[in-house]
Structure formats: structure tokens, C-alpha cells
CSV table of C-alpha atoms in Angstrom, one decimal:
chain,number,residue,atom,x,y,z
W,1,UNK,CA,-28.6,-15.3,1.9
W,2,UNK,CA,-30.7,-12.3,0.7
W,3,UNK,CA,-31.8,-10.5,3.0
W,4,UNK,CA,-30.5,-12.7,5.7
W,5,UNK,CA,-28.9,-10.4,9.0
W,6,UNK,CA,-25.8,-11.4,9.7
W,7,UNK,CA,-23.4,-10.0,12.9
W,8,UNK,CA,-19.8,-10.8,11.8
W,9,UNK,CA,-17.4,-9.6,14.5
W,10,UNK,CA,-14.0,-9.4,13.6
W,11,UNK,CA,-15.0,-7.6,10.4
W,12,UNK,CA,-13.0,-4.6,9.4
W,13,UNK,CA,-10.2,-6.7,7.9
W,14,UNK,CA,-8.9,-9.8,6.8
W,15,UNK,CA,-11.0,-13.1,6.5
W,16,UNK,CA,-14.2,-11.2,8.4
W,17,UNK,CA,-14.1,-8.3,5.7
W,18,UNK,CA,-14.1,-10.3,3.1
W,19,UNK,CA,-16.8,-12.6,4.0
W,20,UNK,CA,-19.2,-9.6,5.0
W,21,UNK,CA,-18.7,-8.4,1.6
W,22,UNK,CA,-19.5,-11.6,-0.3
W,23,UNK,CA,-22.1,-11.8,1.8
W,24,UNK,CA,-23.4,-8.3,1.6
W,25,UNK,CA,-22.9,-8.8,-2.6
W,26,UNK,CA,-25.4,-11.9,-2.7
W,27,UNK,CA,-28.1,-9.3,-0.9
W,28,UNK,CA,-27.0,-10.3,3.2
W,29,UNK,CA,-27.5,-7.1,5.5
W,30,UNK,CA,-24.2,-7.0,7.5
W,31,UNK,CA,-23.4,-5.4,11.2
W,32,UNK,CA,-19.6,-5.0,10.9
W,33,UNK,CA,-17.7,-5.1,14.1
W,34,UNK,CA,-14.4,-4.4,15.4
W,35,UNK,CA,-12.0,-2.9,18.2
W,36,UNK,CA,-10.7,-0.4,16.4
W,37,UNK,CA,-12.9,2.4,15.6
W,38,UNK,CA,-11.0,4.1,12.3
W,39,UNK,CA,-10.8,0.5,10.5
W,40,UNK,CA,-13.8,0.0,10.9
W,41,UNK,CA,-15.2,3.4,9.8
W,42,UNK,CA,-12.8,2.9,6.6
W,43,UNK,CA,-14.4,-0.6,6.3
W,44,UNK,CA,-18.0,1.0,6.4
W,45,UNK,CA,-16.9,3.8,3.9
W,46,UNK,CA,-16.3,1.3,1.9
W,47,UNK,CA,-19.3,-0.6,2.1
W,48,UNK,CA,-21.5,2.3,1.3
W,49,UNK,CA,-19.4,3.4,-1.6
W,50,UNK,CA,-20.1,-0.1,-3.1
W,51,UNK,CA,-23.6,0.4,-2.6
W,52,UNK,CA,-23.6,-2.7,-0.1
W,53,UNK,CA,-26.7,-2.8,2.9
W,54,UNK,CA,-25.0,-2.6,5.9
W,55,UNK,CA,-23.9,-0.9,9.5
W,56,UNK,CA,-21.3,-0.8,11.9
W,57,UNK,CA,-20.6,-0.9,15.6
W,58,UNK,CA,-17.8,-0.8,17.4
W,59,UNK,CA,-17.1,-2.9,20.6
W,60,UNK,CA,-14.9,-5.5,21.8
W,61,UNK,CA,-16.2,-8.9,22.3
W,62,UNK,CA,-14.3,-9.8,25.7
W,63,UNK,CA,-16.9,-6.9,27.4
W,64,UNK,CA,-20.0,-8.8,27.8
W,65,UNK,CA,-21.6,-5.2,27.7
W,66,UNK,CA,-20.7,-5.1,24.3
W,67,UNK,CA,-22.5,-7.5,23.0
W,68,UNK,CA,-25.2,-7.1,24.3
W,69,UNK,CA,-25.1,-3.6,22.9
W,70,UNK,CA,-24.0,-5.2,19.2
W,71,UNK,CA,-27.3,-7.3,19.4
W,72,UNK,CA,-29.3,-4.5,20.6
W,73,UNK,CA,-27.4,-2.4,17.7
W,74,UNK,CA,-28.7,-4.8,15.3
W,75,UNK,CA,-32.0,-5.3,15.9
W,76,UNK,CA,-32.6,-1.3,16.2
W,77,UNK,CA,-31.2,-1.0,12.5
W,78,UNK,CA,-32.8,-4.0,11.1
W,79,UNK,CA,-35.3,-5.9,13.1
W,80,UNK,CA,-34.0,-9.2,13.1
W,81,UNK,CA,-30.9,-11.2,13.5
W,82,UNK,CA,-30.3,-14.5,11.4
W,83,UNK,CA,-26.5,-15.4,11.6
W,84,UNK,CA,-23.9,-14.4,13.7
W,85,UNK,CA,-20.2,-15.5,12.8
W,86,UNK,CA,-17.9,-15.9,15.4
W,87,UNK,CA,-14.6,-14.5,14.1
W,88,UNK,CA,-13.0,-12.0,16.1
W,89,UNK,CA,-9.5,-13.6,17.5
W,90,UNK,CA,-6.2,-12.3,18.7
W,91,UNK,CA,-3.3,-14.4,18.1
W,92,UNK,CA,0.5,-14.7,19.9
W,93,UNK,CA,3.9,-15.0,18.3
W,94,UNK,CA,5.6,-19.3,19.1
W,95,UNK,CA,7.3,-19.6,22.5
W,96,UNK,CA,7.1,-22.1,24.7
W,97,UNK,CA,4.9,-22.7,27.7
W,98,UNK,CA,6.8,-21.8,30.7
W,99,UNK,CA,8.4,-18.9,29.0
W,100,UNK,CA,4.8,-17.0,28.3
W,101,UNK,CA,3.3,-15.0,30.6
W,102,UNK,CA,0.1,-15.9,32.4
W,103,UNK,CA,-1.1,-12.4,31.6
W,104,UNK,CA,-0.8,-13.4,27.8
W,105,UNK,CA,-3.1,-16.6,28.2
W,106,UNK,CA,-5.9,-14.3,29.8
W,107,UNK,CA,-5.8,-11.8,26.7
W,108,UNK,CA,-6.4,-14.4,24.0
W,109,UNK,CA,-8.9,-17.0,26.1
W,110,UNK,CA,-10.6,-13.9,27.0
W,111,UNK,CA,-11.5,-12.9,22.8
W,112,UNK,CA,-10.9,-16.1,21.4
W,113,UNK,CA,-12.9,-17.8,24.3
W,114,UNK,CA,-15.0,-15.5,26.3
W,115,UNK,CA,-15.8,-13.7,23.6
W,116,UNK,CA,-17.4,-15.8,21.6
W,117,UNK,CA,-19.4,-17.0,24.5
W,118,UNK,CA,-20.7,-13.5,25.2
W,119,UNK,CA,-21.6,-12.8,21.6
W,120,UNK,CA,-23.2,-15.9,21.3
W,121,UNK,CA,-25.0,-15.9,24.5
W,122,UNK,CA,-26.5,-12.2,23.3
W,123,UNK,CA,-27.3,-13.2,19.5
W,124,UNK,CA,-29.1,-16.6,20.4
W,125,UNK,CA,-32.5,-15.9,21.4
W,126,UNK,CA,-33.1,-13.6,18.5
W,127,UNK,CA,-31.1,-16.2,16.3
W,128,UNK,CA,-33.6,-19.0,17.4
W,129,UNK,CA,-36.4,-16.8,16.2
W,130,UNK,CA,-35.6,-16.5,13.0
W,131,UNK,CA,-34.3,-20.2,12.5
W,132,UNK,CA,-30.5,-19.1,11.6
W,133,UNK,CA,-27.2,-20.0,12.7
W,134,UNK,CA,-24.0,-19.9,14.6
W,135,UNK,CA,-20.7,-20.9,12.8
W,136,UNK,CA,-17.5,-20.6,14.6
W,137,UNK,CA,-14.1,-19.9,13.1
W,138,UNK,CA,-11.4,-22.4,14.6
W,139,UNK,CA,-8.3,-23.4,13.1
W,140,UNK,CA,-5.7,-26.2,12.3
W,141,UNK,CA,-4.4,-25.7,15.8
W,142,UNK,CA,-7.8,-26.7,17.4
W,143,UNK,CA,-7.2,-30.0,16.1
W,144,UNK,CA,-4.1,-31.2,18.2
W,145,UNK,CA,-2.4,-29.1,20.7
W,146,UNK,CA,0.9,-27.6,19.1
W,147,UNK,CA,4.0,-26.8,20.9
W,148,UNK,CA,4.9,-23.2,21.6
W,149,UNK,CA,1.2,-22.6,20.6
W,150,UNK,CA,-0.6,-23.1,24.0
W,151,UNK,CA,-2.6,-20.3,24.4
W,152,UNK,CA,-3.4,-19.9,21.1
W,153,UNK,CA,-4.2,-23.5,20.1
W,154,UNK,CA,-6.1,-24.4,23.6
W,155,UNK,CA,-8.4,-21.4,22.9
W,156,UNK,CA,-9.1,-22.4,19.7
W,157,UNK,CA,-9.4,-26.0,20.5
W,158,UNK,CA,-12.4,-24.9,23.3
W,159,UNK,CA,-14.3,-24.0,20.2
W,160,UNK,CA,-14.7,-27.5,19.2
W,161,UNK,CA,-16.7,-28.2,22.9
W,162,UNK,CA,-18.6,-25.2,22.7
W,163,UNK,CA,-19.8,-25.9,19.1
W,164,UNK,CA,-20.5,-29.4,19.8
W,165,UNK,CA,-22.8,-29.1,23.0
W,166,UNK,CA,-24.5,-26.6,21.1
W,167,UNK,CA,-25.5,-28.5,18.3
W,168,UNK,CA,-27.4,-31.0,20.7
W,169,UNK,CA,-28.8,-28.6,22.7
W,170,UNK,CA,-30.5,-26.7,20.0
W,171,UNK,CA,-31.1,-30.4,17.9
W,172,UNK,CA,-34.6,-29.9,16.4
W,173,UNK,CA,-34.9,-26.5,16.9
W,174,UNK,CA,-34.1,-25.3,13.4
W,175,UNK,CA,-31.3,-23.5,14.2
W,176,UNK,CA,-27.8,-24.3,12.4
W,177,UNK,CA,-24.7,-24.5,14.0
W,178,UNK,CA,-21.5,-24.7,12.5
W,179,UNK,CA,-17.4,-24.9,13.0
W,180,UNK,CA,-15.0,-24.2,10.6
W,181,UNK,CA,-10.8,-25.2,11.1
W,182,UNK,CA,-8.9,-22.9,8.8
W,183,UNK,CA,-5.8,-23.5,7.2
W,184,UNK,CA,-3.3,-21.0,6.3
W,185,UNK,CA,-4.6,-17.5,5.6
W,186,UNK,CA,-3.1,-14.7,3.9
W,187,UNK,CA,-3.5,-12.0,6.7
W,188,UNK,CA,-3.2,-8.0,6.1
W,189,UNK,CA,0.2,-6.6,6.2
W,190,UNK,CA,-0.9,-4.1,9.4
W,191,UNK,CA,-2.2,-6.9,11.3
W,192,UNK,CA,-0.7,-7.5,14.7
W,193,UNK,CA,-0.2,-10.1,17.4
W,194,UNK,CA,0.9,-10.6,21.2
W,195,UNK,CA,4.4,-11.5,21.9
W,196,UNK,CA,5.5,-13.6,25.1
W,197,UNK,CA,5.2,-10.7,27.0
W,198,UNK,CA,2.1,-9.7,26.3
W,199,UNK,CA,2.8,-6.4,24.2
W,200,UNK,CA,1.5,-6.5,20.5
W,201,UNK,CA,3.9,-7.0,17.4
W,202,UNK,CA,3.9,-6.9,13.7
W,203,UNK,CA,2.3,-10.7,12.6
W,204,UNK,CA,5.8,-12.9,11.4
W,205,UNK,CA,5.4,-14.4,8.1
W,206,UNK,CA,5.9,-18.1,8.3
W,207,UNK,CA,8.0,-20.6,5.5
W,208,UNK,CA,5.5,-23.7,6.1
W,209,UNK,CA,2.8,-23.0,3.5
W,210,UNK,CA,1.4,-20.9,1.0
W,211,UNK,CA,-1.4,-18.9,2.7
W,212,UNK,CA,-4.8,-18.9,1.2
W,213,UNK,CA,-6.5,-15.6,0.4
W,214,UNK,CA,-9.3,-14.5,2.9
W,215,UNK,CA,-11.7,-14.1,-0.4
W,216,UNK,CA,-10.9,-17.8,-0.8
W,217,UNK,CA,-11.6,-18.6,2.6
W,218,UNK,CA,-14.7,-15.9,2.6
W,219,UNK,CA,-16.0,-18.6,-0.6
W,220,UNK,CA,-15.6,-21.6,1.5
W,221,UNK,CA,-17.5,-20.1,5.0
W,222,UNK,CA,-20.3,-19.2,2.7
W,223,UNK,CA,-20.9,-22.6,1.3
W,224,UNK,CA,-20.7,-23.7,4.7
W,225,UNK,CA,-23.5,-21.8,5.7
W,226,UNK,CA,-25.6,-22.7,2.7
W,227,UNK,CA,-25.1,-26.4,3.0
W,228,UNK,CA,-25.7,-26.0,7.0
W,229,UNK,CA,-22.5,-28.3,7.5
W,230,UNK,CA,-21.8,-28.9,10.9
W,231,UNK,CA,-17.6,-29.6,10.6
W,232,UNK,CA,-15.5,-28.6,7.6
W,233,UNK,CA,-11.9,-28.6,7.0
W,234,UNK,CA,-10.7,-26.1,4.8
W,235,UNK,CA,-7.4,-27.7,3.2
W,236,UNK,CA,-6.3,-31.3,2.6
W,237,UNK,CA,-3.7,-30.9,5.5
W,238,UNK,CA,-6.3,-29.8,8.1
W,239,UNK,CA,-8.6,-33.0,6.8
W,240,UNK,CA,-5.5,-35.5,6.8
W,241,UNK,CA,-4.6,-34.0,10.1
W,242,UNK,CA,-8.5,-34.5,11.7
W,243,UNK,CA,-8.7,-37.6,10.6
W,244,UNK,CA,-5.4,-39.0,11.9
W,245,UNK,CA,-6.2,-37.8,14.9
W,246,UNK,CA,-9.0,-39.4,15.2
W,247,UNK,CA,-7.7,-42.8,14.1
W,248,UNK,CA,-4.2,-42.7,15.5
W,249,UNK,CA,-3.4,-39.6,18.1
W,250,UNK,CA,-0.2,-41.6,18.6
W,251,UNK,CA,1.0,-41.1,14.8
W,252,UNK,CA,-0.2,-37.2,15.1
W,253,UNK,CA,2.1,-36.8,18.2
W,254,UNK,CA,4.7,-38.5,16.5
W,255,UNK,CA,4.8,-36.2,13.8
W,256,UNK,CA,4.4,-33.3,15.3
W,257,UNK,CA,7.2,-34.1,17.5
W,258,UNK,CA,9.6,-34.9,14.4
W,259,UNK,CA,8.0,-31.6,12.8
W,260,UNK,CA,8.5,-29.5,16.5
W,261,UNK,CA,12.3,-30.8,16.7
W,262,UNK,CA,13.0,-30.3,12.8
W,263,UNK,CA,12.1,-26.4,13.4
W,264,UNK,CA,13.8,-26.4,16.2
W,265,UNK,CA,17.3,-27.3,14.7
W,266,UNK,CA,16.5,-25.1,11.8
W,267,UNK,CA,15.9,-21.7,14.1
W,268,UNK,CA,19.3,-22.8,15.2
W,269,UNK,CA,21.2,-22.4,12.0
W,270,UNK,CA,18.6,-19.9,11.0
W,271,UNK,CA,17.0,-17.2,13.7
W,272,UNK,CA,14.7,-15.8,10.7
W,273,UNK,CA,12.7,-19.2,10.3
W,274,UNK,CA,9.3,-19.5,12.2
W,275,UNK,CA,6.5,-21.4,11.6
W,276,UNK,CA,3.6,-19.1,12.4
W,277,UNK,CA,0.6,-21.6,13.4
W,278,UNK,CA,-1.1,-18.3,14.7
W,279,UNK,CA,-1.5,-17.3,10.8
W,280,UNK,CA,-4.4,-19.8,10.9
């Protein structure tokens, strides 16, 4: 990875932060990118107090503008673009279908969706240059579509088609292309997410599993990259749950529903339990 340019959006926290800093350790040059500006800068003060090769530019991936201008950003301050990591993603509290807002589905397919089709669409050419990669961040809802998680789990479950056409239509080309389905991750205590409603809350914790720390996860991506794997699973849950589904969506169903109607009688007796599928 040394020397390697890598665009990481959804950087200034969490599991993006942590990989750009791995990354930027094992000699990578990193663009960081976020929404909000002062993260961000804290993020890039940080970078440069560690002595890490880096820059940062702020934009939001949903603007198609932006992108374009991250990619432009990029190449001004280092010439070259090798990897771009799709990781950016906004995320919205359980409820079920009919009781969410349309409004709400629009936010997240336009980041978690939209966006990565923008950034990508930007970084390619310059990506195809250099013989790099594309690896895209999905989750243990973009294996099976999970009640009360529609707009969160059908935008993350689009990822899945978008990586896969990709892979054939750059076969041969050199160019890597990659999709990773998280588990459970640790996320920062300041990090927020859309209610029903559309208006942004504090993230819930959840009681399902212990979450995995984003250094942890950063680890993981980076072999990933390195080994050029196309699909990866990062717990023994998301790989028991791929290949079930695979073999027998009927089971999958099956459990989810016992799983779906078991929460369901416990937020009865218990209005604090959640299972937060968004924390993936």
C-alpha cells in the first residue's frame, strides 16, 4: 500500500478513520472526506500531528458536484488516484415499513446508494489508470432483507448489484473490485442516525452482539484489499448467514421471522430493548 492514493469518504470517524489511518501508517496517501467540516478538520489535525501523508476535503457524496470536485481535489494534491473506498452511509433507527416516511427512504438511498454511484462514477477513470480498486462497505443487512430495516437494508443490499456488474465489466482490466458485509461495529458515542420521521437522533445501542472495534474492522478491509478478494464476510454470523441464504432462503426467512417475533414480544415487556441492525 505504500504510496498507494487512496479516497476514503466517510472518514472523519468511526470504521473510515480508522482505516485511513492504518493505511496512512503502512505509507498510503489518504484524501479524508466528510459532511461535517470541524470533524473532519479535527481528524486532519490529527493526521498531521502523527506525521501521517495526507489531505482533506469536505463534500457530501449525494451532490454529484462533489465528487467530482473530491477527485479533482485529489489529483491536484497528488497526481494519481489508486483506491477509492466507498464508506460514507447514513443509517435509521427500526420501525416498520408503512410507518416510515417516504422522505426518510430518499435520504439514505440517496448516500448509501447515489452516493456511492457518484463517487465511483468520478474516481473510475483515473482508478483504471493506475490499475487500483473499488471496494464497497455493505453490511449483514445486505444479505437478506430485515424487518423494520427497509431503507436501510435495501440500500445496502443495492451494493451487492452494483459491485457485481462491475466486476465483469472491468474483468481483465486490472482493476480490483471489492465488497465487504460488516458485522457489528463499535460506533462513536456522537454518532447519529434518522428516526422514522426523518430528523436525526443519538445512535441506540443494541443487546444482540458484542460490536467489533472499527480498528478491528480497519485490519480486516485492509487485508481485503491486499489479497484483492472480491466478497468477504467479516464474522461467522454474516458467513453462516450468506451461505444459508444461498442454500435455503426458506430456513433464513424462517429464522428471521422467529428472531423478528421474539423481539417483538420482548420490546413489549421491555420498551428499552432494540436490536440495532443499523450499527452494521
Amino acid at each position: 500500500m505504500k504510496d498507494k492514493v487512496f479516497i476514503i469518504t466517510g472518514s472523519s470517524q468511526g470504521i473510515g478513520r480508522a482505516t485511513a489511518w492504518k493505511l496512512a501508517q503502512m505509507g498510503a496517501k489518504i484524501v479524508l472526506n466528510g459532511r461535517n467540516p470541524d470533524k473532519l478538520a479535527q481528524t486532519f489535525q490529527d493526521f498531521k500531528k502523527a506525521g501521517l501523508i495526507g489531505s482533506a476535503f469536505s463534500g457530501d457524496v449525494s451532490r454529484p458536484q462533489d465528487c467530482m470536485d473530491l477527485v479533482k481535489h485529489t489529483i491536484n494534491q497528488f497526481g494519481q488516484l489508486d483506491y477509492l473506498i466507498n464508506n460514507a452511509a447514513l443509517s435509521v433507527e427500526l420501525a416498520p415499513f408503512e410507518d416510515t416516511e417516504p422522505p426518510v427512504f430518499q435520504k439514505i438511498f440517496n448516500t448509501n446508494v447515489l452516493g456511492v454511484i457518484n463517487m465511483t462514477h468520478a474516481a473510475l477513470p483515473f482508478i483504471k489508470e493506475n490499475k487500483g480498486g473499488v471496494l464497497f462497505i455493505s453490511s449483514l443487512a445486505g444479505i437478506f432483507g430485515l424487518p423494520e430495516a427497509t431503507a436501510y437494508s435495501s440500500s445496502k443490499m443495492a451494493l451487492t448489484a452494483i459491485a457485481e456488474s462491475l466486476k465483469l465489466e472491468l474483468a481483465g482490466s486490472g482493476v480490483y473490485v471489492g465488497i465487504a458485509y460488516l458485522s457489528f461495529v463499535e460506533n462513536d458515542s456522537n454518532k447519529t442516525i434518522f428516526n422514522k420521521n426523518g430528523v436525526l437522533i443519538p445512535q441506540p445501542k443494541h443487546h444482540f452482539s458484542k460490536p467489533v472495534a472499527p480498528e478491528t474492522i480497519a485490519h480486516q478491509l485492509i487485508q481485503m484489499l491486499q489479497k484483492r478478494k472480491f466478497r468477504t464476510h467479516f464474522s461467522w454470523l454474516g458467513r453462516v448467514f450468506y451461505l444459508l441464504n444461498r442454500l435455503s432462503p426458506w430456513l433464513v426467512e424462517k429464522i428471521m421471522l422467529q428472531i423478528y417475533r421474539k423481539r417483538k414480544r420482548n420490546e413489549v415487556t421491555n420498551p428499552q430493548y432494540s436490536i440495532n441492525i443499523n450499527q452494521t
